Coordinates of C-alpha atoms in Angstrom, one line a residue:
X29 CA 14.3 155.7 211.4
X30 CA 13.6 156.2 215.1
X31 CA 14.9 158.9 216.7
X32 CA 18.2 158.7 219.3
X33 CA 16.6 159.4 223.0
X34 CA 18.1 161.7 224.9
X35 CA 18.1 162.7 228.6
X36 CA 19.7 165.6 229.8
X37 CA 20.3 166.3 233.4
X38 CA 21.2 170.3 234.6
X39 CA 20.3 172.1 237.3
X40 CA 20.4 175.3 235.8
X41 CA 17.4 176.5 233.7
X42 CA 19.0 178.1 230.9
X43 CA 21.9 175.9 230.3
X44 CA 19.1 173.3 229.9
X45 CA 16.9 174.5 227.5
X46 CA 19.9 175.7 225.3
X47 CA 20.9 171.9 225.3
X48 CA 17.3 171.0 224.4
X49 CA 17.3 173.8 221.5
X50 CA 20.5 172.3 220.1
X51 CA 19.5 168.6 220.3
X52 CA 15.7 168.7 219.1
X53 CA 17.3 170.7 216.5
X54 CA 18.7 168.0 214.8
X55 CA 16.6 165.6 212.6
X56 CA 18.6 162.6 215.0
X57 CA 17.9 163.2 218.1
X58 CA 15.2 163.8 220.7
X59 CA 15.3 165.2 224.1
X60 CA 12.9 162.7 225.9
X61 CA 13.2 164.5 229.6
X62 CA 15.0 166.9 231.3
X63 CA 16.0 166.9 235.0
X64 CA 17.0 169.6 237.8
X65 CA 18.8 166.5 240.0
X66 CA 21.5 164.1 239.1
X67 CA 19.9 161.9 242.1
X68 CA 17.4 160.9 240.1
X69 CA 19.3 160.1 236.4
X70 CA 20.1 156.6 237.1
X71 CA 16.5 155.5 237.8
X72 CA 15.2 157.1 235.0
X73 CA 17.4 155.5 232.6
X74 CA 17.2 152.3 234.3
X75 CA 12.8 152.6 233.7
X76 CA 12.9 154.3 230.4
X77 CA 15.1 153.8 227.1
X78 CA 17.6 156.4 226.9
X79 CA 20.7 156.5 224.3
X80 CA 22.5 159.4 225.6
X81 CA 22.4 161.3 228.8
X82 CA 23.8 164.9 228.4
X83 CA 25.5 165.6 232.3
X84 CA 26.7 168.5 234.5
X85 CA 28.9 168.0 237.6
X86 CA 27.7 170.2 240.4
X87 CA 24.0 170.4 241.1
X88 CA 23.1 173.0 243.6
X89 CA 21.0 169.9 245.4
X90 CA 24.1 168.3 246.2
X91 CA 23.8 165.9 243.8
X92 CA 26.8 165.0 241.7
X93 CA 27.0 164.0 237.9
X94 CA 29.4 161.6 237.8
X95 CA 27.9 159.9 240.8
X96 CA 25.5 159.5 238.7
X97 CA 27.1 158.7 235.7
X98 CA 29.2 155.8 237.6
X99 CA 25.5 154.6 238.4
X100 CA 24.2 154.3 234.9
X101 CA 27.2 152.9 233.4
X102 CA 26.5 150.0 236.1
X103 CA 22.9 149.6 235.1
X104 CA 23.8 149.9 231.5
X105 CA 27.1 150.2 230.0
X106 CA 25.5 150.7 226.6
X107 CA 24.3 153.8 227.7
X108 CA 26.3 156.9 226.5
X109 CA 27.3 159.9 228.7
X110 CA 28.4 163.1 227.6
X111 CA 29.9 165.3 230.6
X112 CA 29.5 168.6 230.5
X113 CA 30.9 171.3 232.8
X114 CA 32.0 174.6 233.6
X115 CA 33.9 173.9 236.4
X116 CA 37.8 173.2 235.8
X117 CA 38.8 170.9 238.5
X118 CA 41.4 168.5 236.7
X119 CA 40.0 165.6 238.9
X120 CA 36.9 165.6 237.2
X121 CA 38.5 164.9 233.8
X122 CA 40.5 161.9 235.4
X123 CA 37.6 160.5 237.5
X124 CA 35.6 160.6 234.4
X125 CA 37.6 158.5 232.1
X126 CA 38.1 156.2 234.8
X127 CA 34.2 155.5 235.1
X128 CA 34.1 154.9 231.8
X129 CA 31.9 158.4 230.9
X130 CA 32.3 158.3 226.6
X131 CA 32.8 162.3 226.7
X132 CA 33.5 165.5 228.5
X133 CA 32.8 169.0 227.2
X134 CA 33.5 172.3 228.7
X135 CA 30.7 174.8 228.5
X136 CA 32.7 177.7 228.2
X137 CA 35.5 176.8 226.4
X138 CA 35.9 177.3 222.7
X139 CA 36.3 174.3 220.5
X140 CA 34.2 171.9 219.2
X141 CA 30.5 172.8 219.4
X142 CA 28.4 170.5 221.4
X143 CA 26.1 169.2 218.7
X144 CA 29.5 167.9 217.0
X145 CA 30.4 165.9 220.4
X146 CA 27.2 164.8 220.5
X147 CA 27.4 163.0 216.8
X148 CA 31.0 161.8 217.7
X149 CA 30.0 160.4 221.3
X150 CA 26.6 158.3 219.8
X151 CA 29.2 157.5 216.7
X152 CA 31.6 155.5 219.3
X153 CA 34.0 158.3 219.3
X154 CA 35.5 159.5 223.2
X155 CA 35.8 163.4 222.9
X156 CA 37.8 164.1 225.9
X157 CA 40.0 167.7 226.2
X158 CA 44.0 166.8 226.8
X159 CA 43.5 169.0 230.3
X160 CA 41.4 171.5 232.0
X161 CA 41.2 174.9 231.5
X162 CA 42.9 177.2 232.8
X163 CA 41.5 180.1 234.8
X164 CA 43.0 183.0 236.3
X165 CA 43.4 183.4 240.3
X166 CA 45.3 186.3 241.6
X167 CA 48.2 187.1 239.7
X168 CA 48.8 183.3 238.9
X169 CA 46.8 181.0 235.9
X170 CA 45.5 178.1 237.7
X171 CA 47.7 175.8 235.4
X172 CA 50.5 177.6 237.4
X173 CA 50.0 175.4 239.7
X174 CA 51.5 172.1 240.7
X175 CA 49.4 168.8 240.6
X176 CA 50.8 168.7 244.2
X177 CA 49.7 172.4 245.2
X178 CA 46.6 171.2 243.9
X179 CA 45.9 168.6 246.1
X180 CA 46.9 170.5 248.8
X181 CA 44.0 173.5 247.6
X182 CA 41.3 171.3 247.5
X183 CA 41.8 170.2 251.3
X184 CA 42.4 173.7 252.2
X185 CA 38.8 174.8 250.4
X186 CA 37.4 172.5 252.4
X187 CA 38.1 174.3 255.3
X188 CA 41.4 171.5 256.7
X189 CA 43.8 173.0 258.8
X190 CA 47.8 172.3 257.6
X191 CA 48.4 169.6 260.2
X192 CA 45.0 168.0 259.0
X193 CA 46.4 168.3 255.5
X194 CA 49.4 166.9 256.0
X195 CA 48.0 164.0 257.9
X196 CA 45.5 163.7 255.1
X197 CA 48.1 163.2 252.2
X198 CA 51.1 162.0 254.3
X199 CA 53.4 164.5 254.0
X200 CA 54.7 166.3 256.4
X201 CA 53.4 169.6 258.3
X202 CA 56.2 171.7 257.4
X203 CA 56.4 170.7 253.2
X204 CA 52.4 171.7 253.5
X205 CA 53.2 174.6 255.0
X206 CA 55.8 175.0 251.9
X207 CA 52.9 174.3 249.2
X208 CA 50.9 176.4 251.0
X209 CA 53.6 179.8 251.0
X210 CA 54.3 178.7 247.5
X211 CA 50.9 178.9 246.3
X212 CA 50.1 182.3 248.2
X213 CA 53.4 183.9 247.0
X214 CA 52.2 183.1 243.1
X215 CA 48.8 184.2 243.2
X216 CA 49.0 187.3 246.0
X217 CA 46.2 185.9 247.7
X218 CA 46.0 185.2 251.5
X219 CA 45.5 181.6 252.5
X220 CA 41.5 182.0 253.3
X221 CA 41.5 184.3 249.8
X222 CA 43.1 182.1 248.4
X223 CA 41.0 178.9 249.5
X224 CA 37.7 181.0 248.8
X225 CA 38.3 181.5 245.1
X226 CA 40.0 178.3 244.6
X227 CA 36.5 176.7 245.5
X228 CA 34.6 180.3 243.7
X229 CA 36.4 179.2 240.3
X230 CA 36.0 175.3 240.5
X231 CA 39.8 175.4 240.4
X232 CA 39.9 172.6 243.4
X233 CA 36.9 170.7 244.2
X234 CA 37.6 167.2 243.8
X235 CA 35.5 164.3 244.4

């Protein structure tokens, strides 16, 4: 029985040869490349038969995994994709299921091991956490925060002024400005503090 092809794609050394170790370590599977780029994943699975592609997010390159995984669901939807991350941005869980990626995995996180996604994703099975994790910022958990406070932290770690904010989500300067004080006052951070580890953490990235 042939072996199911694998292609993982991580730009970090270690992580990828620890998710080589696991999957040549089964009888089922074989890792037939590895990349450093997600820029380069869809072409590769487009030229060369792949069954699974093992994914991270955020490549140092600039390169982004879903991106990428959008791209090879387009060449071929047969193809399946297993995200994997560290980073727990909840807009990465929701832009994921909406590109039709079969499963998402947190590296960190306790749970399921990833050899076990792996059987359930190539089985038909979609292995997807019920949110992200949460992750401590200041005083505050970052599932203290609202999805609304949220969306105003990922504009702010993006270096957006209030009014630019505001104009960017239509809401008013001064209800930013109230996000903003509510968000500071839970996590005892400063605004620019506040903004830095937001983006540190992968607490508020978004697309």
């Amino acid at each position: 029985m042939d072996k199911i092809k694998v292609l993982i794609c991580d730009d970090q050394y270690l992580p990828r040869q620890l998710f080589t170790m696991i999957v040549n370590g089964s009888d089922k599977y074989t890792v037939v490349k590895e990349l450093q780029t997600a820029y380069a994943a869809p072409d590769f699975c487009k030229n060369n038969e792949i069954d699974l592609v093992i994914m991270d997010i955020v490549m140092n390159d600039g390169s982004n995994g879903l991106d990428a995984a959008e791209q090879i669901k387009n060449i071929n939807k047969d193809i399946k994709i297993l995200i994997v991350t560290s980073m727990p941005e909840s807009k990465y869980l929701e832009r994921a299921r909406k590109i039709g990626v079969d499963s998402f995995w947190y590296k960190e996180v306790e749970g399921e091991q990833l050899i076990e996604v792996i059987d359930k994703t190539v089985n038909g099975e979609s292995v997807f956490p019920d949110s992200a994790p949460s992750v401590d910022i200041g005083w505050a958990k970052s599932s203290d925060l609202s999805s609304r406070e949220l969306d105003v932290l990922r504009l702010m770690t993006k270096g957006l002024t209030d009014q630019e904010i505001a104009e960017e989500l239509s809401l008013s300067y001064e209800t930013v400005r109230t996000h903003v004080k509510r968000m500071t006052s839970k996590t005892g951070l400063t605004r620019v503090k506040l903004a830095i580890e937001a983006r540190a953490h992968g607490i508020a990235i978004g697309d």
